[in-house]
Structure formats: C-alpha cells, structure tokens
XYZ file of C-alpha atoms in Angstrom:
665
model
C 0.000 0.000 0.000
C 2.852 2.407 0.788
C 4.388 1.704 -2.624
C 1.031 2.362 -4.250
C 0.678 5.699 -2.465
C 3.755 6.995 -4.298
C 2.724 5.729 -7.721
C 2.817 8.165 -10.632
C -0.312 10.226 -11.029
C -2.392 9.589 -14.091
C -5.839 10.131 -15.529
C -8.459 7.801 -14.164
C -11.553 6.831 -16.065
C -14.879 7.000 -14.321
C -16.083 3.446 -13.717
C -19.501 3.063 -12.053
C -19.504 0.531 -9.231
C -15.801 0.754 -8.479
C -16.320 4.128 -6.775
C -19.097 2.673 -4.625
C -17.131 -0.424 -3.545
C -14.648 1.439 -1.260
C -17.582 3.048 0.556
C -19.074 -0.395 1.138
C -15.735 -1.651 2.484
C -15.462 1.346 4.827
C -19.055 0.900 6.000
C -18.562 -2.793 6.784
C -15.324 -2.033 8.616
C -17.057 0.692 10.640
C -19.879 -1.669 11.608
C -17.417 -4.364 12.682
C -15.361 -1.807 14.603
C -18.371 -0.484 16.532
C -19.493 -4.020 17.350
C -16.072 -5.106 18.632
C -15.701 -2.041 20.834
C -19.243 -2.216 22.198
C -18.702 -5.832 23.284
C -15.256 -5.174 24.757
C -13.446 -7.480 22.300
C -11.385 -4.845 20.468
C -9.624 -3.017 23.284
C -10.554 -4.427 26.637
C -8.866 -1.885 28.891
C -10.023 1.238 27.076
C -13.719 1.749 26.412
C -16.231 4.461 25.570
C -14.137 5.872 22.722
C -15.437 9.020 21.002
C -17.248 8.698 17.682
C -14.470 10.569 15.850
C -12.138 7.639 16.560
C -14.398 5.208 14.718
C -14.997 7.641 11.851
C -11.245 8.166 11.405
C -10.763 4.406 11.309
C -13.455 4.140 8.638
C -11.673 6.859 6.668
C -8.471 4.823 6.679
C -10.439 1.805 5.502
C -11.805 3.898 2.630
C -8.250 4.784 1.559
C -7.239 1.116 1.663
C -10.419 0.033 -0.134
C -9.966 2.615 -2.889
C -6.421 1.431 -3.463
C -7.461 -2.222 -3.471
C -10.262 -1.638 -5.981
C -8.395 0.587 -8.454
C -4.692 -0.208 -8.385
C -4.593 -3.844 -9.539
C -5.924 -2.830 -12.992
C -4.650 0.653 -13.748
C -1.726 1.066 -11.297
C -2.458 4.795 -11.523
C -3.620 6.716 -8.493
C -3.458 10.151 -6.964
C -0.870 9.825 -4.213
C -1.693 13.272 -2.857
C -5.378 12.526 -2.365
C -4.848 9.232 -0.579
C -1.845 10.491 1.344
C -3.525 13.598 2.714
C -6.655 11.619 3.562
C -4.541 9.136 5.510
C -2.759 11.949 7.349
C -6.068 13.582 8.279
C -7.450 10.277 9.572
C -4.284 9.647 11.583
C -4.479 13.079 13.195
C -8.125 12.475 14.073
C -7.120 9.237 15.784
C -4.495 11.128 17.780
C -7.051 13.757 18.776
C -9.415 11.014 19.933
C -6.612 9.451 21.984
C -5.991 12.789 23.705
C -9.499 12.732 25.188
C -9.600 9.025 26.073
C -8.419 7.541 29.367
C -5.476 5.187 28.985
C -4.685 2.533 31.570
C -2.261 0.141 29.914
C 0.346 2.732 28.780
C 1.294 6.245 29.781
C 0.948 9.253 27.460
C 4.703 9.569 27.092
C 4.648 6.129 25.454
C 1.471 6.450 23.400
C 1.881 9.818 21.705
C 5.363 9.444 20.153
C 4.493 5.936 18.936
C 1.326 7.259 17.314
C 2.790 10.507 15.958
C 6.056 9.285 14.418
C 4.522 7.053 11.674
C 2.138 9.815 10.603
C 4.939 12.372 10.515
C 7.310 10.037 8.677
C 4.730 9.427 5.964
C 3.734 13.096 5.725
C 7.323 14.338 5.442
C 8.135 11.689 2.819
C 5.105 12.759 0.813
C 5.457 16.535 1.146
C 9.269 16.852 1.338
C 10.679 14.141 -0.942
C 13.952 16.020 -1.527
C 15.148 15.596 2.074
C 17.467 12.735 2.936
C 16.539 10.237 5.639
C 18.820 11.882 8.206
C 17.510 15.370 7.392
C 13.959 14.044 7.491
C 14.441 12.540 10.954
C 16.422 15.396 12.494
C 14.722 18.428 10.967
C 11.122 17.264 10.545
C 10.067 14.090 12.324
C 11.717 14.558 15.728
C 10.890 18.270 16.267
C 7.345 17.840 14.997
C 6.845 14.748 17.173
C 7.849 16.808 20.195
C 5.464 19.588 19.156
C 2.571 17.184 18.524
C 3.247 15.375 21.804
C 3.276 18.646 23.731
C 0.069 19.792 22.056
C -1.750 16.526 22.728
C -0.537 16.296 26.320
C -1.749 19.841 26.886
C -5.120 19.049 25.321
C -5.360 15.877 27.439
C -4.619 17.879 30.599
C -7.226 20.458 29.571
C -9.766 17.704 28.947
C -9.069 16.229 32.405
C -9.504 19.659 33.990
C -12.782 20.345 32.179
C -14.262 16.844 32.528
C -15.705 17.364 36.063
C -17.436 20.530 34.831
C -18.721 19.132 31.538
C -19.538 15.603 32.744
C -20.192 15.752 36.503
C -21.871 12.335 36.447
C -18.568 10.728 35.358
C -16.366 12.379 37.949
C -17.597 10.208 40.824
C -18.148 6.552 39.815
C -21.209 5.021 41.390
C -20.770 3.263 44.697
C -17.311 4.549 45.581
C -17.862 7.063 48.394
C -14.918 7.954 50.588
C -14.732 6.737 54.172
C -12.239 7.702 56.821
C -9.940 4.896 57.900
C -10.154 4.350 61.637
C -7.071 4.520 63.837
C -5.832 1.288 65.473
C -8.048 0.439 68.402
C -10.784 2.939 67.503
C -14.328 1.693 68.026
C -17.613 2.717 66.451
C -21.358 2.246 66.750
C -23.453 -0.318 64.948
C -24.535 2.207 62.308
C -21.764 4.140 60.590
C -21.707 7.127 58.256
C -21.035 4.765 55.331
C -24.740 4.513 54.554
C -25.807 4.255 50.953
C -28.841 6.084 49.556
C -30.364 4.369 46.551
C -30.277 6.775 43.596
C -33.548 8.311 42.455
C -32.223 9.616 39.140
C -29.739 7.485 37.210
C -27.656 8.233 34.128
C -24.614 5.984 34.437
C -21.750 6.153 31.953
C -18.482 4.266 32.228
C -14.956 5.208 31.231
C -13.593 1.675 30.942
C -11.018 2.297 33.687
C -9.356 -0.795 35.123
C -9.983 -0.715 38.876
C -8.485 -3.985 40.106
C -6.608 -6.962 38.666
C -6.613 -10.472 40.126
C -3.956 -13.082 39.380
C -4.354 -16.779 40.122
C -1.243 -18.658 41.219
C -2.795 -22.037 40.406
C -4.143 -23.008 36.948
C -7.032 -24.952 38.467
C -8.186 -21.901 40.392
C -8.143 -19.790 37.245
C -10.073 -22.418 35.275
C -12.808 -22.339 37.908
C -13.001 -18.545 37.505
C -13.595 -18.878 33.757
C -16.497 -21.308 34.016
C -19.022 -18.974 35.681
C -19.337 -15.360 36.870
C -16.672 -14.434 39.410
C -17.661 -12.149 42.305
C -15.074 -10.003 44.080
C -16.624 -8.443 47.187
C -15.564 -5.018 48.463
C -18.278 -4.083 50.989
C -21.683 -5.076 52.381
C -24.809 -3.247 53.575
C -27.270 -4.929 55.896
C -29.538 -2.441 57.677
C -32.594 -0.852 56.012
C -32.845 2.484 57.765
C -35.634 3.450 55.341
C -36.927 2.590 51.885
C -33.947 4.406 50.389
C -31.059 4.181 52.876
C -28.960 1.079 53.605
C -26.179 0.920 56.210
C -23.485 -1.578 57.171
C -23.077 -3.504 60.397
C -20.104 -1.648 61.785
C -17.365 -3.823 63.294
C -14.717 -1.150 63.823
C -11.818 -3.322 64.937
C -8.269 -4.081 63.892
C -7.285 -7.672 63.232
C -3.623 -8.595 63.660
C -1.434 -11.451 62.581
C -0.676 -12.387 66.200
C -4.392 -12.809 67.058
C -4.237 -16.529 66.256
C -1.119 -17.022 68.395
C 1.244 -17.431 65.425
C 3.392 -14.866 63.655
C 2.904 -16.313 60.178
C 1.984 -13.028 58.459
C -1.517 -14.432 57.823
C -4.922 -13.365 59.103
C -7.694 -15.970 59.060
C -10.864 -14.416 57.649
C -13.008 -17.521 57.734
C -12.496 -20.748 59.649
C -12.573 -23.638 57.235
C -11.342 -27.180 57.069
C -10.978 -26.884 53.323
C -7.505 -28.065 52.315
C -7.795 -27.066 48.651
C -7.541 -23.279 49.033
C -5.151 -21.669 46.538
C -3.220 -18.412 46.444
C -4.268 -15.409 44.415
C -2.950 -11.826 44.296
C -4.781 -8.530 43.803
C -3.367 -5.343 42.222
C -5.093 -2.012 42.823
C -4.584 1.696 43.426
C -4.355 3.378 46.801
C -7.909 4.727 46.502
C -9.278 1.179 46.607
C -7.627 0.499 49.980
C -10.764 1.803 51.710
C -12.661 -1.207 50.338
C -10.090 -3.873 49.537
C -11.468 -6.411 47.048
C -11.522 -10.048 48.105
C -12.985 -13.057 46.367
C -16.206 -14.250 47.935
C -15.242 -17.167 50.166
C -11.658 -16.025 50.795
C -10.154 -17.734 53.822
C -6.783 -16.112 54.569
C -5.303 -12.656 53.960
C -1.519 -12.400 54.130
C -0.707 -9.168 55.942
C 0.349 -7.992 59.387
C -2.875 -6.092 60.132
C -6.183 -5.263 58.493
C -9.031 -3.026 59.666
C -12.454 -4.669 59.670
C -14.632 -1.655 58.955
C -17.878 -3.610 58.760
C -19.239 -7.063 58.058
C -16.858 -8.523 55.379
C -15.641 -4.981 54.630
C -11.884 -4.628 55.113
C -9.488 -1.717 54.813
C -5.711 -1.308 54.598
C -3.717 1.713 55.736
C -0.841 2.206 53.253
C 1.717 4.985 53.859
C 1.360 8.154 51.803
C 4.208 7.258 49.466
C 2.416 4.135 48.233
C 0.188 4.767 45.211
C -0.252 1.158 44.066
C -0.368 -1.929 46.209
C -0.804 -5.637 45.949
C -1.623 -8.313 48.474
C -2.172 -12.065 48.522
C -5.038 -14.171 49.850
C -6.343 -17.713 49.544
C -9.654 -18.978 48.207
C -11.062 -22.400 47.329
C -11.973 -23.428 43.809
C -15.069 -21.619 42.594
C -18.102 -23.907 42.821
C -21.276 -21.854 42.362
C -24.568 -23.322 43.532
C -27.767 -23.380 41.508
C -31.007 -21.987 42.908
C -32.217 -25.522 43.526
C -29.053 -26.345 45.510
C -29.457 -23.215 47.632
C -33.136 -23.985 48.245
C -32.242 -27.465 49.517
C -29.773 -25.897 51.975
C -32.374 -23.554 53.473
C -34.046 -24.758 56.693
C -37.605 -25.974 56.231
C -38.968 -24.008 59.175
C -37.858 -20.372 58.871
C -40.554 -18.864 61.059
C -38.409 -19.018 64.203
C -35.344 -17.474 62.580
C -34.621 -13.922 63.654
C -31.708 -11.554 63.578
C -30.319 -8.398 62.107
C -30.119 -9.986 58.635
C -33.924 -10.301 58.554
C -34.763 -6.670 59.285
C -37.184 -4.840 56.965
C -37.491 -1.048 56.555
C -39.798 0.721 59.028
C -42.302 1.769 56.371
C -45.463 0.546 54.594
C -43.239 -0.905 51.880
C -42.358 -3.837 54.146
C -46.017 -4.906 54.364
C -46.465 -4.616 50.589
C -43.375 -6.794 49.959
C -44.561 -9.379 52.491
C -47.944 -9.528 50.809
C -46.246 -9.948 47.442
C -43.982 -12.843 48.469
C -46.775 -14.637 50.318
C -48.090 -15.638 46.887
C -44.779 -17.298 45.895
C -44.454 -21.082 45.848
C -42.993 -22.056 49.274
C -41.244 -25.022 47.678
C -39.324 -22.774 45.275
C -39.008 -19.312 46.884
C -35.899 -18.318 44.914
C -37.539 -19.235 41.636
C -40.557 -17.127 42.593
C -38.323 -14.085 43.140
C -36.604 -14.538 39.778
C -39.871 -15.019 37.900
C -41.390 -11.888 39.436
C -38.366 -9.743 38.575
C -38.209 -11.153 35.027
C -41.869 -10.297 34.418
C -42.263 -6.967 36.223
C -38.887 -5.205 36.029
C -36.411 -4.081 33.395
C -32.692 -3.317 33.675
C -31.666 0.229 32.756
C -28.781 2.613 33.431
C -30.897 5.702 32.674
C -34.145 6.383 34.502
C -35.792 8.702 37.037
C -37.923 7.744 40.037
C -41.267 9.586 40.307
C -41.456 12.170 43.087
C -44.323 10.408 44.898
C -42.480 7.097 45.200
C -39.278 5.661 46.687
C -36.717 3.931 44.441
C -37.618 0.418 45.676
C -41.359 1.081 45.620
C -41.172 2.327 42.037
C -38.957 -0.609 41.090
C -41.229 -3.308 42.571
C -44.688 -1.805 42.128
C -44.286 1.054 39.656
C -42.351 1.575 36.444
C -39.986 -1.319 37.237
C -36.800 0.371 36.000
C -33.561 -0.150 37.900
C -29.942 -1.251 37.789
C -28.001 -3.812 39.826
C -28.387 -1.912 43.137
C -32.161 -1.888 42.835
C -32.234 -5.581 41.924
C -29.999 -6.461 44.906
C -31.909 -4.366 47.465
C -35.309 -5.550 46.212
C -34.133 -9.163 46.268
C -32.959 -8.818 49.879
C -36.337 -7.323 50.842
C -38.176 -10.275 49.304
C -35.774 -12.814 50.809
C -36.211 -11.369 54.300
C -39.985 -11.271 53.941
C -39.709 -15.035 53.305
C -37.585 -15.483 56.446
C -34.265 -15.931 54.605
C -31.295 -14.096 56.172
C -29.601 -11.990 53.516
C -27.684 -8.784 52.793
C -26.590 -6.531 49.901
C -23.004 -6.946 48.694
C -20.969 -4.598 46.511
C -17.893 -5.295 44.426
C -17.016 -6.510 40.948
C -18.402 -9.321 38.835
C -17.620 -10.704 35.405
C -14.501 -8.905 34.193
C -12.136 -9.734 31.370
C -9.567 -12.514 31.550
C -6.171 -13.294 30.021
C -5.790 -17.100 30.175
C -2.108 -16.935 29.221
C -1.210 -14.733 32.199
C -3.989 -16.096 34.475
C -5.137 -12.518 35.156
C -8.628 -11.069 35.501
C -9.168 -7.316 35.151
C -12.245 -5.540 36.467
C -13.219 -2.157 35.027
C -15.563 0.466 36.432
C -18.258 -1.023 34.188
C -17.821 -4.300 36.109
C -18.781 -2.659 39.415
C -21.808 -4.584 40.642
C -24.240 -5.152 43.492
C -25.914 -8.443 44.348
C -27.774 -10.225 47.131
C -26.132 -12.780 49.415
C -27.877 -15.484 51.464
C -26.408 -16.621 54.770
C -25.551 -20.309 54.815
C -27.482 -22.490 57.312
C -24.391 -22.790 59.520
C -23.914 -19.012 59.455
C -20.212 -19.212 58.531
C -20.482 -18.303 54.858
C -22.517 -16.316 52.347
C -24.004 -17.625 49.098
C -24.304 -15.333 46.071
C -27.856 -14.927 44.786
C -27.685 -12.533 41.842
C -31.003 -11.628 40.205
C -29.745 -8.902 37.835
C -30.593 -9.910 34.234
C -27.714 -11.266 32.178
C -27.877 -8.456 29.629
C -24.827 -7.067 27.795
C -24.832 -3.951 29.982
C -24.597 -5.860 33.273
C -21.377 -7.066 34.840
C -22.432 -10.498 36.104
C -21.286 -12.747 33.288
C -18.456 -15.240 32.681
C -15.196 -13.373 32.032
C -14.437 -12.599 28.385
C -11.061 -13.921 27.166
C -8.772 -11.158 25.877
C -5.079 -10.271 25.845
C -4.180 -7.927 28.706
C -0.999 -5.889 29.204
C 1.510 -7.506 31.531
C 1.374 -6.244 35.117
C 4.427 -4.149 35.967
C 5.172 -5.814 39.295
C 7.835 -3.244 40.208
C 5.226 -0.479 40.334
C 3.211 -2.235 43.060
C 4.242 -2.430 46.698
C 3.694 -5.908 48.058
C 1.575 -5.051 51.082
C 1.762 -8.614 52.306
C 5.492 -8.122 52.941
C 5.689 -4.333 53.189
C 7.825 -2.762 55.914
C 7.624 0.893 56.929
C 11.315 1.631 56.261
C 12.356 -0.153 53.034
C 15.741 1.610 53.008
C 16.790 -0.414 56.053
C 15.994 -3.728 54.374
C 18.672 -3.425 51.705
C 18.722 -2.443 48.039
C 15.326 -2.950 46.395
C 16.148 -3.503 42.714
C 12.511 -3.472 41.573
C 11.831 -0.206 43.364
C 14.848 1.441 41.736
C 13.682 0.333 38.297
C 10.245 1.816 38.996
C 11.834 5.097 40.117
C 13.956 5.183 36.948
C 10.884 4.655 34.748
C 9.064 7.445 36.560
C 12.095 9.757 36.116
C 12.275 9.054 32.371
C 8.561 9.664 31.958
C 8.796 13.053 33.676
C 11.668 14.183 31.434
C 10.631 12.579 28.162
C 11.984 15.235 25.792
C 15.408 15.436 27.428
C 15.906 11.680 27.734
C 14.669 11.079 24.175
C 17.064 13.691 22.775
C 20.008 12.233 24.702
C 19.044 8.728 23.621
C 18.821 9.682 19.950
C 22.180 11.469 20.140
C 23.813 8.390 21.655
C 22.160 6.178 19.036
C 23.417 8.425 16.220
C 26.955 8.355 17.639
C 26.858 4.582 17.963
C 25.600 4.313 14.351
C 28.524 6.403 13.123
C 30.990 4.126 14.912
C 29.651 0.914 13.405
C 32.142 -0.951 11.151
C 31.626 -0.407 7.445
C 29.938 2.965 7.801
C 32.973 4.841 6.378
C 33.291 4.194 2.665
C 35.164 5.863 -0.139
C 33.259 8.447 -2.053
C 33.101 7.921 -5.815
C 35.223 10.265 -7.918
C 33.590 13.472 -8.976
C 33.596 12.513 -12.671
C 31.600 9.346 -12.126
C 29.236 11.092 -9.722
C 28.579 13.803 -12.297
C 28.007 11.178 -14.944
C 25.615 8.946 -12.997
C 23.747 11.385 -10.762
C 21.492 12.938 -13.442
C 20.619 9.551 -14.894
C 19.104 7.936 -11.781
C 15.867 6.067 -11.969
C 14.094 8.915 -10.230
C 15.042 11.430 -12.995
C 15.483 9.809 -16.461
C 16.990 11.858 -19.297
C 14.813 14.005 -21.544
C 14.696 11.498 -24.427
C 13.120 8.839 -22.154
C 10.583 11.288 -20.775
C 9.743 12.207 -24.387
C 9.331 8.487 -25.133
C 6.902 8.231 -22.191
C 4.865 11.187 -23.472
C 4.724 9.643 -26.962
C 3.569 6.337 -25.468
C 0.705 8.082 -23.641
C -0.388 9.697 -26.925
C -0.369 6.236 -28.496
C -2.616 4.970 -25.675
C 0.144 3.008 -23.933
C 0.912 4.723 -20.598
C 3.903 3.431 -18.664
C 2.902 1.488 -15.555
C 4.745 1.954 -12.234
C 7.472 -0.634 -11.820
C 7.856 -1.433 -15.516
C 11.372 -1.233 -16.903
C 12.089 0.733 -20.069
C 12.646 -2.455 -22.091
C 9.281 -3.782 -20.909
C 7.772 -0.454 -21.909
C 9.242 -0.737 -25.416
C 7.774 -4.230 -25.702
C 4.316 -2.846 -24.903
C 4.746 0.018 -27.410
C 5.774 -2.497 -30.083
C 2.285 -4.015 -29.905
C 0.750 -0.804 -31.344
C 3.674 0.732 -33.274
C 6.992 -0.570 -34.625
C 9.870 1.098 -32.718
C 13.092 1.913 -34.562
C 16.491 0.502 -33.674
C 17.470 3.915 -32.284
C 14.976 3.443 -29.441
C 16.614 0.149 -28.435
C 19.993 1.903 -28.525
C 18.647 4.768 -26.401
C 17.483 2.350 -23.680
C 20.813 0.478 -23.797
C 22.663 3.796 -23.408
C 20.517 4.721 -20.350
C 21.183 1.338 -18.693
C 24.915 1.720 -19.259
C 25.022 5.171 -17.646
C 22.636 4.291 -14.795
C 23.933 0.870 -13.756
C 27.401 0.330 -15.237
C 28.781 3.813 -14.643
C 29.602 4.817 -18.222
C 30.342 8.481 -18.889
C 27.420 10.583 -19.927
C 27.362 11.795 -23.559
C 25.254 14.948 -24.054
C 25.591 14.739 -27.865
C 24.235 11.188 -27.892
C 21.302 12.193 -25.660
C 20.376 15.046 -28.018
C 20.563 12.627 -30.940
C 18.298 10.103 -29.172
C 15.778 12.866 -28.371
C 15.711 13.843 -32.074
C 15.234 10.187 -33.141
C 12.286 9.778 -30.732
C 10.563 12.850 -32.136
C 11.235 11.769 -35.740
C 9.814 8.318 -34.975
C 6.741 9.944 -33.482
C 6.233 12.111 -36.587
C 6.471 8.996 -38.736
C 3.792 7.288 -36.641
C 1.516 10.299 -36.931
C 1.944 10.313 -40.720
C 0.878 6.674 -40.908
C -2.045 7.039 -38.475
C -3.368 10.617 -38.002
C -5.654 9.405 -35.160
C -2.596 9.362 -32.852
C -2.106 13.118 -33.098
C-alpha cells in the first residue's frame, strides 16, 4: 500500500460501481469496529471511545479500499489525495486518543508511537527532496515533540474540564470515601457509610481498570472462567428506610498475632478446606478503603487489616504508596444453583430472627410481604426470579417519580432499575420469606487473560448483588437476580489479551515494611523510580538517547566508505531512476499519446515491448534504452551529444507514426 501511495499520477476513467465499492468496504469495517468495541473485544482496557475515533478508522479503511479496488488494474492513483486523507485520519485518531483515558500505557509512550509514523509518511510525501537523516532530524523529531506537547496539553485540559462538563462521570457510582479508623478505635453499629439508593440514574463508564486479580494455580483460574466471578468489596445490611442502607459496623483491627502465630496471615473464615489456593490482587491506593476479596476467601496475608464492617476490610498504606498488591487464599469456585441453595435452606424459617432479617420501618415492608406470600414455598428463589423477570427491566438511565421511593417504584411502579435496585429488592423479598440476607458490593464478570492467568475488572464491572447466609452461618451464598444483559457485569469473564502487570510499580503489602531503606537495596523499586524519572523528562531523555544512538551508528564498522570520484558522480547522478533523461521522458509522453501509458514498476525495455504491440519502434529506441542502462547501472560516462541525438530520433519516430495514423495526433 505504501508503494502504491507513491505511484505516478495519471488520468483515471470514471467506472460506475468501483467508486461505490470502497464506501461499502469502509461501511462494513465501521460496523465491525463499533461491534467489537461495544462488546469489549477490540480493546478491553479502554472503552467508551469518542465517535471521531471510529470515523477516522473508517476513513483509513476507505483509503485502503480505494487502493485495493483501483490499483490492480490501472496502477495509476493520486498519491496526494490518498496520502492527505490518511494523514487527516491519523491526526483524528491522535485527537481522539488525547481525550480518552489510557490505563495500559502512559501518554509519554502512546503519543510518540502514534505521531512518528504519521509524521514520517507526511514528510516523505510533502518533502521528498530531504534525505533520511535530514527528514528525521529536521522534521520528524521536532514535529513529534510539538505534537506530543500539544496533545498532552489538550489531554490535561480535557481532564480539567471533565468534572465541569460531565459531573456524572467524575464520581463513579458506589465509591464514596470513608475515613480509615485509627488502630483500636471503636464505632457504633450504624456508621456514616450509609448508601442512599439513587432516584435519578444516568450511568456512563470510562472503561477504567480498577483492580486486577492473578491466580497462582491453573485450576483456580479455570474455575473462575467457568461462571461469573464475584469479588466483594463491601456489604450493607440495615434498612434504615426505603432508600437508605447501612453496614453492620465492626470497627476493629485484626492482627497477625491474634491466632497465636506470627505467620503473616490473618484468618478471615475458619474452614477445614484443604484445597484453598493463592491469588494476588493489584489495585490503586484509593481502593484500599474497600479492599477487594474473592467471595469465600479464607486467609489474607498481611500484618494487620481493619475490619470496617461485616466482610468490609481496609488497609492503611503509607502516603508514598500509590499502588499496592496483596495475597489471599480462596477455594476453587463452585457456584450453587437456585435448587441447591433452596435445599440448603431450613424448612422451618418462622423461628429465625436476627439483624439480617430486618425490613425497613415503612409501609413498603407490608407490601413486599404480601407480594412474596403468593410465591411457591417449595421454590421461593424461583418465585423471586420469575417476578423480577416479568415486572422489572434493567436500565442505566431512569428517574424515580417524586411520589415514590426507588424500591417502591422498582417493585410496584415503572420497574426500571440497575443492579443496586435488583440487589436491594431481592434482599427485601428474601427477608420477607424469612431468609437471612444482605446486599453486597464489588465486581463481577470482568475480562480474563488465560495466558497470564489474570482477571481485570473495570468500572463497568462494578456490581451489586444479594447474598444469602448459609445455614451454619459461617459463609454467604451469592444470589444474583440482575438480568444477564450485555450492559450488566455479572457474566463469565471474556477472554482477551491484557498488558503484563508491571510488578515493580506495586508495593507488596503482604510483605511491606515501613522503612524499606533499612531492608537493603530494592532492585525493583529502583527500576520503577527510573521509569518514573524518564517519563517526567521525556523530551530530554529522548534527545540524549537519539544522540547516543546516532553516535553509535557512526561508529559501526563499514559505515565509512570511499566516495566515488567526482567525474563518475557527475556522470551517474542525473541519470538515476528517479530522474530519467529528456529522451526517455519524451518516449513516455509519446507512449501516452499512443494509448500506452507506462505502468509503475515497468522497466524501459518492458515499456518498449508494450509500445511495439501498437507501433513498430526503430532501432534507435533500443539503442537509447541500452545507453541509459549503461550510464545508470554500469557507470559509463554521460554523452550529451548522444542524448540530443536520441531525443531527435524519438521525435522523428513519433512524426512517422503520426503520418501513418493521423488518429494518434
């Protein structure tokens, strides 16, 4: 395609159908592109791209389609038209990247990689007289710096304006801030971490990766891929009203020494299960207020963890830590069906009582109880699912009427809601049936890289679901009633290729000590600091690196060669393939008048063979081509008198052809 872009320009005949075909190709490519991005298959860690990105990609497909349709037959195209169209599409892609969040690479990596190919092509097209070294030093490198600076500035401006232009995106749903308690601090049963169900919803996601989970055992990862995986971050149990849910506040620190052993492990759940396997989690400091843990996790490897509420844990990293990782254990994932959970429930639930059965102090509780009394007592979970399937609809954009509460409108009104409404309504119905339950928050579904055994959860994977307390009271069973629609997070992980985790950038909180300088030289930490230093001084380090590379290139063996003598250079320079002598250009013009244009890539002897099919060339033309080959490739001295003679012979031959056939005038 690059070779075709620099083909000689020529007249193109209008051919119906062949102009329409590139538009069809571009349209099909655009449809496939939109589908792949909407389903998360194209670029898993970057979503919600602007429309201009997809349109620019379609524009590039039009350029490729136009070349594919036209070049195989005529080999003539307008390099300027296709080239400038490609440049414009590339710049649109760069502009789209400037306003899109990136989580796998930093801007100092993305922008030069994206800008240099566009600039190299543009400078080659617009400034063909420059040498490669001049092109790189005077055009590509300075312009890449300028483009990078411009795009970084526009990206910073977009970040600054985003909270003002899109306030609903500035605070992702369900991620309120909570103060981390000091060691030994206690709190009441109801904390300020209450959650008010939203009355007006217009949720949009940025595709930001929030947490990554890595399995250390292949069997554990295989179990994750077979069904939806739930990573719990927090729970809410108390219905203070129809709209407000609160946690059961624990407010206590748990230490490694609590079990009598200094093994750097805290037991979260007593279990006799001997098949628990290790897994690690990678997240940012902001997520330390609700550390994600797989549902059913048994052990957390750390010196201390703060139990904020029921199954809601927090870490307290020092200020200098921006990314952390920790390790825990969990058994193989073995989800239960509704029938299995129903068999585990006690037959007589009328005597069961407790805080996990509380209903809101409002008329809504009586309405829910009256609703569930009509469900089949043999299959209560199936009754809940059937009611929600028939009466409700999942939506990320709706508004609750003023005369109704969110749950009342969801169950008995318009029936619109997202995962939070499904979870809270399910818990209400479960408790009205005497089944102890709670609302859990976290991540579900995700995207998985089987080769690296990593799962990544984005902000769009944030989820809420109901959990049922096991009969023994030592575990919680996931009961998710949110519909399995494409917009919801509860689905088996999609297999993609994820960027490798840069381990050096994450502090291992399981083994973290407050003073790392005293523990010796940390090689990984130094590498991370070096990468951060290079990213902050990209222009300086790139310039120094290019200078060193140029010096090394000059010192390579074989770079110093003898220059040809001035006589030979003068003889061969004007006769290069890029600038043939005047008699050959005259031959090309005559051939076009005869209806035989010279195709790109054809040699002059091949061109004479084609001309011979419509007109008999003289022996002087064969001699002219032989003379050109001798000067161009053998290094013979250039003869101006001979070139003038060949030019005269070509014109005389043309006049003779016109005399025999006046139609070729």
